PDB file of C-alpha atoms and ligand atoms in Angstrom:
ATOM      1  CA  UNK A   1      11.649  -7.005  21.193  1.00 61.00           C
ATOM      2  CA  UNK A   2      10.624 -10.048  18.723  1.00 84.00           C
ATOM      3  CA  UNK A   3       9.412  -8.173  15.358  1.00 95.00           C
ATOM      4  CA  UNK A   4       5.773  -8.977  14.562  1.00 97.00           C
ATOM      5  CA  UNK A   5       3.707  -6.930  11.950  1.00 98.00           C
ATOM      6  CA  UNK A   6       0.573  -8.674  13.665  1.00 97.00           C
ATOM      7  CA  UNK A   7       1.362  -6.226  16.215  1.00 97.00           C
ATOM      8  CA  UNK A   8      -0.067  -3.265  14.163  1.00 98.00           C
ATOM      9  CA  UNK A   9      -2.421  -5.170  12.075  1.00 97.00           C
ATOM     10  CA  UNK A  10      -0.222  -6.158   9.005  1.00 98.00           C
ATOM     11  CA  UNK A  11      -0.839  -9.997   8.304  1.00 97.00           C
ATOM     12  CA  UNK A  12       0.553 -12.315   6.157  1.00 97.00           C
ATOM     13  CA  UNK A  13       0.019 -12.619   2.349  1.00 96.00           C
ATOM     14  CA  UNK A  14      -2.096  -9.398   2.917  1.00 96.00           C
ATOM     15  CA  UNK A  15      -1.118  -5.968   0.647  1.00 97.00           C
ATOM     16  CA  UNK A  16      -1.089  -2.694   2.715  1.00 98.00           C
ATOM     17  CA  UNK A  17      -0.637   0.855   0.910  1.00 98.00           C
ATOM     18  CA  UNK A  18       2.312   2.542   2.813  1.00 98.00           C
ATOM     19  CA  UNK A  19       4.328   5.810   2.802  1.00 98.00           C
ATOM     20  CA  UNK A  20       8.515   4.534   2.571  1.00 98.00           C
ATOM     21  CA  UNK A  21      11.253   7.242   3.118  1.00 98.00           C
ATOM     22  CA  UNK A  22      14.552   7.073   2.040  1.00 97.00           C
ATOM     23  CA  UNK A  23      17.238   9.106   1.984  1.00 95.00           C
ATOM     24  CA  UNK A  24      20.081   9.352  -0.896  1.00 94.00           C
ATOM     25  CA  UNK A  25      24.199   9.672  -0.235  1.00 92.00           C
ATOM     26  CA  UNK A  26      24.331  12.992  -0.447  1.00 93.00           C
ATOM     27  CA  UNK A  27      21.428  13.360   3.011  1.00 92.00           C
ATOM     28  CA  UNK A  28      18.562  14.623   0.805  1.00 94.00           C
ATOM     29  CA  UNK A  29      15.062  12.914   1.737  1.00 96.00           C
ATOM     30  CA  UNK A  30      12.469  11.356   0.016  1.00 97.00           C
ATOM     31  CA  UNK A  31       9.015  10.151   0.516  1.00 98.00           C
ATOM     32  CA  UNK A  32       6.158   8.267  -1.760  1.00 98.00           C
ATOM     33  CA  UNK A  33       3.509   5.665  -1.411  1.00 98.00           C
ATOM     34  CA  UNK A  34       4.310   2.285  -2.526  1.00 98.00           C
ATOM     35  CA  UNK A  35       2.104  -0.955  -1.635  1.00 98.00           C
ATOM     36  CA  UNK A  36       3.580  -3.476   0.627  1.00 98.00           C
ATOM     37  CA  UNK A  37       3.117  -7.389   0.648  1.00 98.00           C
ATOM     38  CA  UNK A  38       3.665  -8.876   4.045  1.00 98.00           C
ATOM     39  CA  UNK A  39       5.504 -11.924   3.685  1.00 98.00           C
ATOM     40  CA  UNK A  40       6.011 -13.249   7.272  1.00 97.00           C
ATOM     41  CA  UNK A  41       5.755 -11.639  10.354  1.00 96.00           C
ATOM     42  CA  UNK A  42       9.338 -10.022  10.116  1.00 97.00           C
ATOM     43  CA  UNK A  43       9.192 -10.258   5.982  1.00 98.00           C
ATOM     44  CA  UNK A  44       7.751  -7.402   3.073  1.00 98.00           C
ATOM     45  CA  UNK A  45       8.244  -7.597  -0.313  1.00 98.00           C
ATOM     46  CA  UNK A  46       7.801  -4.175  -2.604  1.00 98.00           C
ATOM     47  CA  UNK A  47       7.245  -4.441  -6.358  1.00 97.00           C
ATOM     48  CA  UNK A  48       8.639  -0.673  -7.991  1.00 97.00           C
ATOM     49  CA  UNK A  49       9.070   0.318 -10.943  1.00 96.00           C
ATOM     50  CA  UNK A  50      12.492   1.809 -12.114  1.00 95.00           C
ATOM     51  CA  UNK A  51      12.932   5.361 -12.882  1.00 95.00           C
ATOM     52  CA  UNK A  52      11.893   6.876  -9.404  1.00 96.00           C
ATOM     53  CA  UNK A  53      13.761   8.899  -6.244  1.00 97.00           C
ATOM     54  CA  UNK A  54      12.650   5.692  -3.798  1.00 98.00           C
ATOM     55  CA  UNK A  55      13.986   2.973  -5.973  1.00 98.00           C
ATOM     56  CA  UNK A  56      17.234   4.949  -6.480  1.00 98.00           C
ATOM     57  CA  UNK A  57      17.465   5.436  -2.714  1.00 97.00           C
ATOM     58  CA  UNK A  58      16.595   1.676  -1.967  1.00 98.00           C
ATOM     59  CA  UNK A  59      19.155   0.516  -4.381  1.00 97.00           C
ATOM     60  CA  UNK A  60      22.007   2.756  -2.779  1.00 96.00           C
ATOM     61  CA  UNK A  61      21.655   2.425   1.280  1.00 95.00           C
ATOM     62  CA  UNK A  62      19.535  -1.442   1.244  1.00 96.00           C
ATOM     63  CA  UNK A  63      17.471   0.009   3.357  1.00 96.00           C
ATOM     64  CA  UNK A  64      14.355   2.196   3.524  1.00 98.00           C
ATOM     65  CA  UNK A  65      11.567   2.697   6.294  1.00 98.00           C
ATOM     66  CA  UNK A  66       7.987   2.012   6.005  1.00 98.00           C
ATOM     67  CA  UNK A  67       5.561   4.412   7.541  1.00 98.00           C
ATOM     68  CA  UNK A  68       2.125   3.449   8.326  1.00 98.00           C
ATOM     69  CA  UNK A  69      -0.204   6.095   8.582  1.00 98.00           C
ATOM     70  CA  UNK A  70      -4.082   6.442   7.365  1.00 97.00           C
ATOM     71  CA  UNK A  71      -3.758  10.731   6.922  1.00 97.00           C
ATOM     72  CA  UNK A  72      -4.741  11.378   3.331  1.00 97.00           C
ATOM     73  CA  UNK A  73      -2.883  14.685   3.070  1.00 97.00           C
ATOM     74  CA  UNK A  74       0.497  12.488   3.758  1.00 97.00           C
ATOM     75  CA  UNK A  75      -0.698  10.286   0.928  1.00 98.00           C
ATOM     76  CA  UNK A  76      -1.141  13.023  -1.166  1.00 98.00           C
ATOM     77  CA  UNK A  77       2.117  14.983  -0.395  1.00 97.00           C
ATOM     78  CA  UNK A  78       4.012  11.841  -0.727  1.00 97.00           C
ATOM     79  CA  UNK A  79       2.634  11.212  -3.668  1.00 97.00           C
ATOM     80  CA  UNK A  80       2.707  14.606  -4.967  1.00 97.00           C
ATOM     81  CA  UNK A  81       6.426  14.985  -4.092  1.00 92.00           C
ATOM     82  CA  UNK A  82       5.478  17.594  -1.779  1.00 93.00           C
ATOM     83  CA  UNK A  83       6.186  16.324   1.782  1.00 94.00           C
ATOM     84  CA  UNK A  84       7.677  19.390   3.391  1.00 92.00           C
ATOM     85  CA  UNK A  85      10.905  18.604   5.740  1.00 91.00           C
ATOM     86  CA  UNK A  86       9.021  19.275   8.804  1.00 93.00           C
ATOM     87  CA  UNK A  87       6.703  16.412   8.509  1.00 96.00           C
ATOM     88  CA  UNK A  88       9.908  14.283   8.473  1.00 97.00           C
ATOM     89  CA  UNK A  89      12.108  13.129  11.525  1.00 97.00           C
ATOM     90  CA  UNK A  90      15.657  12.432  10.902  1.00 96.00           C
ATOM     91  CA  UNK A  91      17.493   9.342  12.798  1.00 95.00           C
ATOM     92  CA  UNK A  92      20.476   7.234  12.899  1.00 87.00           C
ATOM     93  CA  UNK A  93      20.133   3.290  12.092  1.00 74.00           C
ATOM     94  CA  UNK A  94      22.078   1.916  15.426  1.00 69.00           C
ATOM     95  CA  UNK A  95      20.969  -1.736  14.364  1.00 60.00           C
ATOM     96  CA  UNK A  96      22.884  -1.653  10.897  1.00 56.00           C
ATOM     97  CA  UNK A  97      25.255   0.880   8.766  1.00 62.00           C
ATOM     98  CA  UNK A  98      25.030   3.898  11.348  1.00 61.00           C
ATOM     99  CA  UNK A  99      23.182   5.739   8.689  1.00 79.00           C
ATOM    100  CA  UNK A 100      20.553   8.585   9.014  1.00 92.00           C
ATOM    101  CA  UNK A 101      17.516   7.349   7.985  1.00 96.00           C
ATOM    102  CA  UNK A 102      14.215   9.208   7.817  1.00 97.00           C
ATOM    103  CA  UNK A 103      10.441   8.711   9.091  1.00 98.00           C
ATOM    104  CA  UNK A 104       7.144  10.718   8.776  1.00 98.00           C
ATOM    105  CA  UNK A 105       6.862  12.583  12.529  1.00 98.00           C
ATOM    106  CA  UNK A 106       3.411  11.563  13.166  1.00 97.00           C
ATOM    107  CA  UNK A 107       3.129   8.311  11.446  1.00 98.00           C
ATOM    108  CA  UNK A 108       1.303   5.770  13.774  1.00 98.00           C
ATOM    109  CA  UNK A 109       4.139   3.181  13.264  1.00 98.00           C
ATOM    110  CA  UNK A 110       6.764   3.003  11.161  1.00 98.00           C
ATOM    111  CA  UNK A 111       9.712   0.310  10.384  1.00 98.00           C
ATOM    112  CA  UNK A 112      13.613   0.029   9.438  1.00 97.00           C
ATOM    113  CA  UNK A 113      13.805  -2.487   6.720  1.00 98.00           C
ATOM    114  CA  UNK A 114      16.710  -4.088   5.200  1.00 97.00           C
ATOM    115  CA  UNK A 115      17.162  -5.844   1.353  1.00 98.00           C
ATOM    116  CA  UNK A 116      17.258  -8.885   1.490  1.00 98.00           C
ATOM    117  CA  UNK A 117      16.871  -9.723  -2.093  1.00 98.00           C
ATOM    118  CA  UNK A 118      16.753  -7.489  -5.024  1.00 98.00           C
ATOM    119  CA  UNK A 119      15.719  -8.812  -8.182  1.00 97.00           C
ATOM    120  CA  UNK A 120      14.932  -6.984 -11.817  1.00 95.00           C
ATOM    121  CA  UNK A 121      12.995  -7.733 -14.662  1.00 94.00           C
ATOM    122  CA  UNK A 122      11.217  -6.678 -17.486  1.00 90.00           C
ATOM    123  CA  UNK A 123       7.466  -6.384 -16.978  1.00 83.00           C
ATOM    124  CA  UNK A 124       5.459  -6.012 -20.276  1.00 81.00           C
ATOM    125  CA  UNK A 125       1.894  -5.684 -20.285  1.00 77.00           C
ATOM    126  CA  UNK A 126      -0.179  -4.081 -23.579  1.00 73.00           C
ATOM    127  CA  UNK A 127       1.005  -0.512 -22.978  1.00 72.00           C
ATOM    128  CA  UNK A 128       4.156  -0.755 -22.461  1.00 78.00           C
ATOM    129  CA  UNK A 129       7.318  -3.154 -21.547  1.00 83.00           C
ATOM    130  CA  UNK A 130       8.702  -1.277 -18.157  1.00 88.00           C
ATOM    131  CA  UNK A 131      11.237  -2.517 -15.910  1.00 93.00           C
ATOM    132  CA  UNK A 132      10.505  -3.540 -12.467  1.00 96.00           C
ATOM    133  CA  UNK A 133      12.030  -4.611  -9.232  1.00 97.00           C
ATOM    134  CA  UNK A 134      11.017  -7.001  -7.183  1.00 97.00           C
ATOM    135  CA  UNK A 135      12.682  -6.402  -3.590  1.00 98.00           C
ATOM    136  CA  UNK A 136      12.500  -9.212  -0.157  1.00 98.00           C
ATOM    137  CA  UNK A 137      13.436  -7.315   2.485  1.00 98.00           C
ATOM    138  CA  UNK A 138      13.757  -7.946   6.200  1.00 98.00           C
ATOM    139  CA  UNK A 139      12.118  -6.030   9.070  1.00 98.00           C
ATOM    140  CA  UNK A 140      14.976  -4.833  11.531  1.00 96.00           C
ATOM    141  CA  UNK A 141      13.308  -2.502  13.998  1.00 96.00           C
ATOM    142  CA  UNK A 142       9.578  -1.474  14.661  1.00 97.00           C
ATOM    143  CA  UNK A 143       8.316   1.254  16.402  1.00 97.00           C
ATOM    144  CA  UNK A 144       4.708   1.819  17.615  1.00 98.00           C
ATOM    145  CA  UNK A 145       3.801   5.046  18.225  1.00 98.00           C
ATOM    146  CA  UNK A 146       0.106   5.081  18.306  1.00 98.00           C
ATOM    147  CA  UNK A 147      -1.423   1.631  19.708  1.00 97.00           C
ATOM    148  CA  UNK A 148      -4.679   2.272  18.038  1.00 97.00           C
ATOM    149  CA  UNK A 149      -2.563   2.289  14.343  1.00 98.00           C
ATOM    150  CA  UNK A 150      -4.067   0.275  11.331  1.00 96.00           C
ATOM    151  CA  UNK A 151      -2.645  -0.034   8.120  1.00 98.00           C
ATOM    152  CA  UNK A 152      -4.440   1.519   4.952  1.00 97.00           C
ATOM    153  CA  UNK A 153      -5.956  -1.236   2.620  1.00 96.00           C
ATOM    154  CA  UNK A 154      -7.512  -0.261  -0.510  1.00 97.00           C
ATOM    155  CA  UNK A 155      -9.949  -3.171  -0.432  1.00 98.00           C
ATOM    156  CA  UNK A 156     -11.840  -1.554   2.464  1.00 97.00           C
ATOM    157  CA  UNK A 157     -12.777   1.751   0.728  1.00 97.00           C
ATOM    158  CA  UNK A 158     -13.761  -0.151  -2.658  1.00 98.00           C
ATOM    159  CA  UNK A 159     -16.368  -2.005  -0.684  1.00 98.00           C
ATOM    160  CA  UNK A 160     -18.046   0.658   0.839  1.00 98.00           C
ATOM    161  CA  UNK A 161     -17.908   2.360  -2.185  1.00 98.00           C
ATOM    162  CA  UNK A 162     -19.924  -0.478  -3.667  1.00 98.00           C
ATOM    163  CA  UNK A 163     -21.835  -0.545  -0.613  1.00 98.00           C
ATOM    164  CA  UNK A 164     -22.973   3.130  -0.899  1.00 98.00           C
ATOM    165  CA  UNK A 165     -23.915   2.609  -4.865  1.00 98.00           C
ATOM    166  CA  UNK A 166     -25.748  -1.069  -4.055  1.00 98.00           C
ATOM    167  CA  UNK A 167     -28.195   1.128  -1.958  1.00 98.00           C
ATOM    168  CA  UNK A 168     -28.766   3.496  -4.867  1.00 98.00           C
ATOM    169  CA  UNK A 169     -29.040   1.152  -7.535  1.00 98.00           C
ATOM    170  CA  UNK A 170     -32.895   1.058  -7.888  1.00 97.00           C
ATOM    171  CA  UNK A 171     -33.336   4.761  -7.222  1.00 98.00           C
ATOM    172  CA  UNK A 172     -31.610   6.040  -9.933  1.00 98.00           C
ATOM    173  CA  UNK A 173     -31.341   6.193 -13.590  1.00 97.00           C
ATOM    174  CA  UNK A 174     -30.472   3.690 -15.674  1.00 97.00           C
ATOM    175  CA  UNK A 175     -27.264   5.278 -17.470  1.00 98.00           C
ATOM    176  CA  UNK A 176     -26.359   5.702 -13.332  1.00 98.00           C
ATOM    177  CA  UNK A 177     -27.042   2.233 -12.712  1.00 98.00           C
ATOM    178  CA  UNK A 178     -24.745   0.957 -16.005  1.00 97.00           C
ATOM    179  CA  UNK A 179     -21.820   3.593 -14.376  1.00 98.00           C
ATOM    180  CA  UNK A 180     -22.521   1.792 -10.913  1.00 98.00           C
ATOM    181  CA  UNK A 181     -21.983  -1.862 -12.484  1.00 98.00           C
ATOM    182  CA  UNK A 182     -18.785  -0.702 -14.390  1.00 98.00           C
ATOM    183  CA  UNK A 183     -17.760   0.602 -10.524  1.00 98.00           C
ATOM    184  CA  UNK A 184     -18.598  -2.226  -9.053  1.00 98.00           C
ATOM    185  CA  UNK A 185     -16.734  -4.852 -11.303  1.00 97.00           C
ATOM    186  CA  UNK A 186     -13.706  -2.861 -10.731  1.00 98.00           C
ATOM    187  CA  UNK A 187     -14.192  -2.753  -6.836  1.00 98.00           C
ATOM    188  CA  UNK A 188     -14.598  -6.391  -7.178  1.00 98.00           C
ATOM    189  CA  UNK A 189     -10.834  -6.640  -8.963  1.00 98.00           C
ATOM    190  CA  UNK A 190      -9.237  -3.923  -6.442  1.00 97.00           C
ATOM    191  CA  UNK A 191     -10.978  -6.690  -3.538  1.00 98.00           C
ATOM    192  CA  UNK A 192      -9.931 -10.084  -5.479  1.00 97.00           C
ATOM    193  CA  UNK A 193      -6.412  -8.624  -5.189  1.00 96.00           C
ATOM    194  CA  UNK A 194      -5.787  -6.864  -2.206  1.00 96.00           C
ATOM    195  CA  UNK A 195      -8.890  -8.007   0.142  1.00 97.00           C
ATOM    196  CA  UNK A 196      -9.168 -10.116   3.056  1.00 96.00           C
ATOM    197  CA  UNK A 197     -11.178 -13.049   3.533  1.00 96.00           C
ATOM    198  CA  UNK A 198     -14.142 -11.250   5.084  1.00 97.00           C
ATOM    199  CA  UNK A 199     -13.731  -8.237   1.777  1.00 98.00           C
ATOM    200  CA  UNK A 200     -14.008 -11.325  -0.395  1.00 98.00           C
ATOM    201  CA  UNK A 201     -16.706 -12.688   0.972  1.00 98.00           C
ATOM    202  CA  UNK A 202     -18.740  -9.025   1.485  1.00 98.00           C
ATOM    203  CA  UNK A 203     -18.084  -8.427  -2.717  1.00 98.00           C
ATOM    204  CA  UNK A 204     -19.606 -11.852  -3.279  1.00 98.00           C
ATOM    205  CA  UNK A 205     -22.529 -11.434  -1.416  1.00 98.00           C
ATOM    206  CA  UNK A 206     -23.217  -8.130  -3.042  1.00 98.00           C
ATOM    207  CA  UNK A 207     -22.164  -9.939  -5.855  1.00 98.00           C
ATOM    208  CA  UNK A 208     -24.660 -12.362  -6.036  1.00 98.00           C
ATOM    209  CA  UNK A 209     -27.462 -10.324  -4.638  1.00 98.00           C
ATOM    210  CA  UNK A 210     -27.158  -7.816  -8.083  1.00 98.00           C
ATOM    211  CA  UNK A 211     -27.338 -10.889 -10.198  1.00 97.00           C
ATOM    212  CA  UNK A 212     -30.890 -12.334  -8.040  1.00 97.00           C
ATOM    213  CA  UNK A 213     -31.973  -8.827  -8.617  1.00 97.00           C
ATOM    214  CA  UNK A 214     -32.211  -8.915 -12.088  1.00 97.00           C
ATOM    215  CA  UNK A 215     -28.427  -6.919 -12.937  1.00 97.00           C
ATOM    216  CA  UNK A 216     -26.170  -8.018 -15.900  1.00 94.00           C
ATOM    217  CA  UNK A 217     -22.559  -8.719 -14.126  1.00 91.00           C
TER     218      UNK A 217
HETATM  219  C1  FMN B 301      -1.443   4.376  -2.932  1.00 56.21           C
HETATM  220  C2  FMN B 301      -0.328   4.259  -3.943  1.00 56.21           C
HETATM  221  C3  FMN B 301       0.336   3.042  -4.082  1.00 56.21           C
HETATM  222  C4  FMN B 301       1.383   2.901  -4.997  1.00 56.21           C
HETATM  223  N1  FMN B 301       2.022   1.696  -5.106  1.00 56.21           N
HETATM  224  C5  FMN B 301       3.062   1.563  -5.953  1.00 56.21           C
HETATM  225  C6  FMN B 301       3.777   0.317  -6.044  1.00 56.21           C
HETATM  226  O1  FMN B 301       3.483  -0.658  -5.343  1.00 56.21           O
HETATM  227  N2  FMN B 301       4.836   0.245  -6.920  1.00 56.21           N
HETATM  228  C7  FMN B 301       5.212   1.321  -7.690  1.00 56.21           C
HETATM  229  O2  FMN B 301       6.179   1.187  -8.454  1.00 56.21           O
HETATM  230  N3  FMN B 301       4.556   2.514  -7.617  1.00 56.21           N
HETATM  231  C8  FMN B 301       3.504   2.663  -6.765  1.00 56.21           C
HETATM  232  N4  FMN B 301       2.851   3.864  -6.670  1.00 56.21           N
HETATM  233  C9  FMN B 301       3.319   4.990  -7.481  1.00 56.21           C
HETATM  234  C10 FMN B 301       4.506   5.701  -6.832  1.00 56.21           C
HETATM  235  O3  FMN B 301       4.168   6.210  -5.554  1.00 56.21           O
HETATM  236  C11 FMN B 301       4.891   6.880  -7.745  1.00 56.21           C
HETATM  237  O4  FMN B 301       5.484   6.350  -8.899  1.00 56.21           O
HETATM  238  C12 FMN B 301       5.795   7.874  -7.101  1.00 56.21           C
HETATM  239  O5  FMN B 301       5.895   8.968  -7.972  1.00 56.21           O
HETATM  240  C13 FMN B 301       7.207   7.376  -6.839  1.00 56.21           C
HETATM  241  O6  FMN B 301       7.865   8.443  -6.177  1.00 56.21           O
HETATM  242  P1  FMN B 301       9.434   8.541  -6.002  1.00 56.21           P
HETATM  243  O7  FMN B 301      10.026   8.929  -7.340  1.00 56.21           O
HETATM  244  O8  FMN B 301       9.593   9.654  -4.982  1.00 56.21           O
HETATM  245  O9  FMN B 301       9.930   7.232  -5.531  1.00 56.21           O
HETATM  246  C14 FMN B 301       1.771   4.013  -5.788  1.00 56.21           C
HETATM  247  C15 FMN B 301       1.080   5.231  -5.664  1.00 56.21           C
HETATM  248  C16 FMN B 301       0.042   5.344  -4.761  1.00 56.21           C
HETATM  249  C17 FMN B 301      -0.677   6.660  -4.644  1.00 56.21           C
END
């Protein structure tokens, strides 16, 4: 079967937030959220900082496996380090090294990747200097499990966010309305970043409907 991430919704140059899964030498597994560039149809690129279990993993096997699921309590488990073993399905990579590797059970697609390309570099910003990787990795196996998956996009949840407090604006106080604006400006940058076309153009709209109404943004 031809790998294409169209196939469950991931397009190119978009950013999805993910759950990866690794596994070190010794066999002990690991999960966390990380967001995921697409860079062709059979391409991702990851940007992770040093210093955690995943990037440790990644760096040892070359390859990892990207879940895609929208449940928030595997979000929060994964992020929490918390993801108990039976959420987890063990396997072994036929299509490379013949090692195990590791998926969430009842993720609604999840796939093998292999590095590609592994670069590192200091990132400083004004809080601190921190070093990064930058990893190009190839897309070696993909597994459907649930035809009606999507992938979770932050953009999506800022807008309706902004949505929901645009139709309160001129109900509430004005302190409310000030913490609404400051909300909105920074659903705007989560949307500039990681929305699509159609995000981009919603933001604007409510954008520019604020700013007829009278609103300083
Ligand atoms: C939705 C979400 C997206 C994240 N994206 C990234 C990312 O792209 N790069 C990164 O370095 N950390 C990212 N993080 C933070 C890592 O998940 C966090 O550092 C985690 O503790 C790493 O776990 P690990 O040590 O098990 O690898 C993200 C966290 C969340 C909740």
């Amino acid at each position: 079967m031809e790998i294409d991430l169209t196939k469950i919704g991931m397009y190119k140059d978009q950013q999805y937030e993910v759950i990866i899964t690794t596994i070190d030498n010794k066999g002990k597994s690991n999960a966390a959220p990380f967001g995921l560039r697409v860079l062709e149809d059979n391409e991702v690129f990851l940007r992770i900082f040093e210093g955690g279990t995943t990037i440790k993993n990644i760096k040892e096997k070359e390859e990892f496996i990207v879940n895609v699921t929208t449940d928030p309590l595997m979000f929060t488990l994964a992020t929490t380090n918390t993801i108990p073993d039976e959420y987890l399905t063990r396997i072994s990579n036929k299509t490379a090294t013949n090692d195990e590797l590791v998926y969430l059970t009842d993720a609604d697609a999840y796939f093998i990747c292999e590095v590609k390309n592994l670069k590192e570099a200091l990132r400083e910003d004004e809080i601190k200097s921190s070093d990064v990787n930058y990893i190009k990795s190839e897309v070696i196996e993909l597994n459907i499990k649930n035809k009606c998956v999507k992938p979770m996009n932050r953009a999506i949840h800022a807008l309706i966010e902004s949505l929901v407090n645009y139709s309160r604006i001129n109900i509430v106080d004005e302190n409310t309305q000030k913490y609404f604006l400051e909300r909105f400006l920074e659903s705007e940058r989560v949307i500039k970043r990681v929305g699509n076309e159609k995000e981009k153009e919603s933001i604007q709209i409510l954008k520019e409907d604020l700013i007829n109404q009278g609103f300083e943004i």
